[in-house]
Amino acid sequence: MKTYAQTVIVGAGIVGCSVAYYLAKFGVKDVLVIDKGPLFDNDGSTSHAPGGVNPLSNNTSMQQMASQSVALYESLPKWKDGRNPLYMVGGLDVARTDNRINEVKRLYTSSKGFGLEAHIVEPHEFQQLFPLIDPAPFKLGLFTPRKPVVAGPHVCGSLSVEAEKMGGARFVGHTRAIDFVIENGRITAVKTNNLEMPLIECERVLLCTNIWTPALTDKLGVKIPLQAAEHQYLRTNRLPELSHVNDRTKAEHEIIYPSVRDLDGGLYYRHWWDSMGMGSYHHKPLMVDPRKLGHSADHPFTAEDFIDARKIAEETIPALRNANVTYPYKINGMFSFTVDGLPIMGETHVGGFWIAAALWVTNAGGAGKAIAEWMTFGEPSVDMRGINVNRFHPYQTTDKFIQISCAKAYAEVHDVNHPAQWTSKPRNIRHTPFYQRHKELGAVFLPSGGLEMPYWLEENQRLLEKYEDQIPERTGWAAQYWSRVQGAEHLAMRESAGMFDLTSLAIIDIAGPDAAKYMSYVCTNKMNIKVGRVTYTLMCTPKGGIKRDVAVARKAKDRYWMFTGIGTLPQELDWLRRLADGVDVSIQDRSQSYAAIGLFGPNARKILEKVTVNDVSNKEFPFYSWQNIEIGMSNVYAMRISYVGELGWELHMPMDEALAVRDDLWEAGREFNLVSCGVGAMRSMRVEKGYRVWGGDIYTEHNPYEAGMDWMVRLDKKGDFVGREALTALKEQPLSRKLVTLAFDDPNCVVTGNEPIFVDGVRVGQITTGAHGYNVGKYLAFGYVQIDAAVVGTAVTVEYLTETYTAQITKDVMFDPQNERMKA
């Protein structure tokens, strides 16, 4: 017996139901949602989740999906009497430590940047919001009025009714997906245990199976780096302190007080009629292999893991100290945790096989909308740069990495999240050929695509005396994950020369008879450049959003090398290969074969001339060109481009020859005081030059015109290219916002992203990235502002950690605006 549906959604939890709702809303007429358990109080975490929705986040994509989730849940009609889908009671986050105070303040200022309402509250105000709390252990709080609690099964039920009303979806329970049918690299059917529909033929499948996802995807060779973690949740018996809301027949009695998160204590609380519910992260990670999961997402409660948490709970909620308090409901409920703590969404390398996993109630509604947009219109309205299923490197899908990283993600779910923080483990997965030299110079490392890259090098402490007056001090929160050495490296490079490890640049080799035609199609700039030339270009989405900015060199008539960041390499490869269907090109990753060195600064040419027989003069080796040159006994691929705005070269050489090249350059640079520089110095240099950074200043939600990068969009070139139609239309439309550069009056100011920008007290925009411009003597930042405010000279204020700083909108390029140094 066969059944057909255009789209099969596996999993009728809150994610699957949200996607079905939006697909129906977007006009998709044949969606079948199946679940291995009953509808809609099912086996997954939707049914046992306490329902807290946290709309505030410092991650832009997650914040957007959370806000969309709130809007969706709030719009739903009641599914059944006795409970509401949503209770808009607000939420209170409380801080015990000074470091947490800074995070609370950062969230508060981010809320203003995103246009969300939030209020700083002092401990003496806590009981006005949540009468059962003891404010004594706490130092500060953040109250978010539009932070709801939802009843997961009732949200699912309501979504299903609305989807069915629109005529686009049907829901079937007690139907387990047991296998999939693949033909010619595409999914064509789902096999189930339901005797009435054992084979469901389809055009596409979306897995919304959360903790069970890896066990299902393994069948297709799709590795999903996710693990289930047990998380303790309990509800008390009836508390006298809540006897005034004890009528469990009345939905409005279920929860009348805000939810509370004690992030330092690892506990959260919610009122539940005349009882109290609480969840605990205050225990060791209890990870479960997805291949060994049972039927349900509930495991037996482990009392020994609640001993310390109970002490904290009783300290926080005095009513829990009563000897008569018991916990008749207690479980170890399972949630999903990924290796980087973010959801996994999108179409896999198997055609038509989609994933929406590792999503909690907070983001499920917005994620449902994003996936439905993606499946229906080709791209979502929310940027997927940190969420895409194709973002993972091979090492991130190994069992050992998954085990370590997912357990870490659970252990740190409520840790203070500093914006500059890098991961603590797993580390030392990959090393560049220069790693030992970096260690000898006292490098402080951060990982990039698994590579250990120097952030700054302590050996350069010796430079601080020389540049003392040009490097402002930082204290407290702003000084974390930062060193004044970064400023010294920056200044020393601009004065003479600096050498950077650029091995985190990835190389994508695109070759074949159709290479030129293909590159013109995927890139916005003119790509029919001469062999030996380099260009800077964008790749855009069909809607005109910036997919990526890349440097491209033409190696031969039928070959190009594209340079991108190693961290995003998997996504670029996936994007390029999807666009290559029917095109005679090969797309290969050359990154693991080559190391790279950046040699930049006024004396870069003099240093290079000492180690090569080639003519590297401006006449023979002009800007935006490449050559093969000799350095010592190695053949090096040299490109004359610069992300730091100085004369210099990117030098790429085979991994096994790289260390000798580095040592030759280092020795030649001694007479010019050559400095080994880290990533931190490069970041401040690019801000001085007005260079945008992908993932911070630009991504798919920004178009080239508002980002000031329209000079790379060549609408006059022949042939179609991805985004041409949208970009043509966008060019004719007036801008509503623009990316501008802000110069702050206080040189000690620091902003990190998402902070609100005000003109005369009215919010006009939001910070994207920033850094101190050591050569211009000012702290600089980028931000998108409303077009009427985007005028050079406009005075603005920016709020950071509740402090207000003044700045002016200035010209984009603050250092060497004519590029005289870079083209010397």
mmCIF file of N, CA, C and O in Angstrom, residues 529-533 554-557 626:
data_model
loop_
_atom_site.group_PDB
_atom_site.id
_atom_site.type_symbol
_atom_site.label_atom_id
_atom_site.label_comp_id
_atom_site.label_asym_id
_atom_site.label_seq_id
_atom_site.Cartn_x
_atom_site.Cartn_y
_atom_site.Cartn_z
ATOM 1 N N ILE A 529 38.250 38.381 -15.914
ATOM 2 C CA ILE A 529 39.499 39.102 -15.707
ATOM 3 C C ILE A 529 40.645 38.343 -16.367
ATOM 4 O O ILE A 529 40.534 37.163 -16.689
ATOM 5 N N LYS A 530 41.758 39.025 -16.578
ATOM 6 C CA LYS A 530 42.906 38.383 -17.191
ATOM 7 C C LYS A 530 43.531 37.363 -16.243
ATOM 8 O O LYS A 530 43.489 37.519 -15.022
ATOM 9 N N VAL A 531 44.115 36.353 -16.826
ATOM 10 C CA VAL A 531 44.907 35.422 -16.023
ATOM 11 C C VAL A 531 46.024 36.217 -15.354
ATOM 12 O O VAL A 531 46.697 37.035 -15.988
ATOM 13 N N GLY A 532 46.196 36.007 -14.053
ATOM 14 C CA GLY A 532 47.189 36.768 -13.301
ATOM 15 C C GLY A 532 46.590 37.921 -12.518
ATOM 16 O O GLY A 532 47.303 38.588 -11.768
ATOM 17 N N ARG A 533 45.273 38.137 -12.670
ATOM 18 C CA ARG A 533 44.614 39.215 -11.929
ATOM 19 C C ARG A 533 43.785 38.633 -10.785
ATOM 20 O O ARG A 533 43.404 37.461 -10.768
ATOM 21 N N ARG A 554 42.275 34.583 -10.985
ATOM 22 C CA ARG A 554 42.175 33.747 -12.188
ATOM 23 C C ARG A 554 43.518 33.084 -12.429
ATOM 24 O O ARG A 554 44.504 33.738 -12.762
ATOM 25 N N LYS A 555 43.527 31.762 -12.277
ATOM 26 C CA LYS A 555 44.776 31.002 -12.399
ATOM 27 C C LYS A 555 45.080 30.638 -13.837
ATOM 28 O O LYS A 555 46.255 30.532 -14.230
ATOM 29 N N ALA A 556 44.033 30.396 -14.618
ATOM 30 C CA ALA A 556 44.184 30.018 -16.018
ATOM 31 C C ALA A 556 42.868 30.330 -16.719
ATOM 32 O O ALA A 556 41.891 30.738 -16.077
ATOM 33 N N LYS A 557 42.836 30.122 -18.005
ATOM 34 C CA LYS A 557 41.610 30.408 -18.749
ATOM 35 C C LYS A 557 40.432 29.630 -18.186
ATOM 36 O O LYS A 557 39.298 30.127 -18.146
ATOM 37 N N TRP A 626 48.510 38.474 -9.121
ATOM 38 C CA TRP A 626 49.191 37.357 -8.465
ATOM 39 C C TRP A 626 50.319 36.853 -9.360
ATOM 40 O O TRP A 626 50.277 37.010 -10.581
#
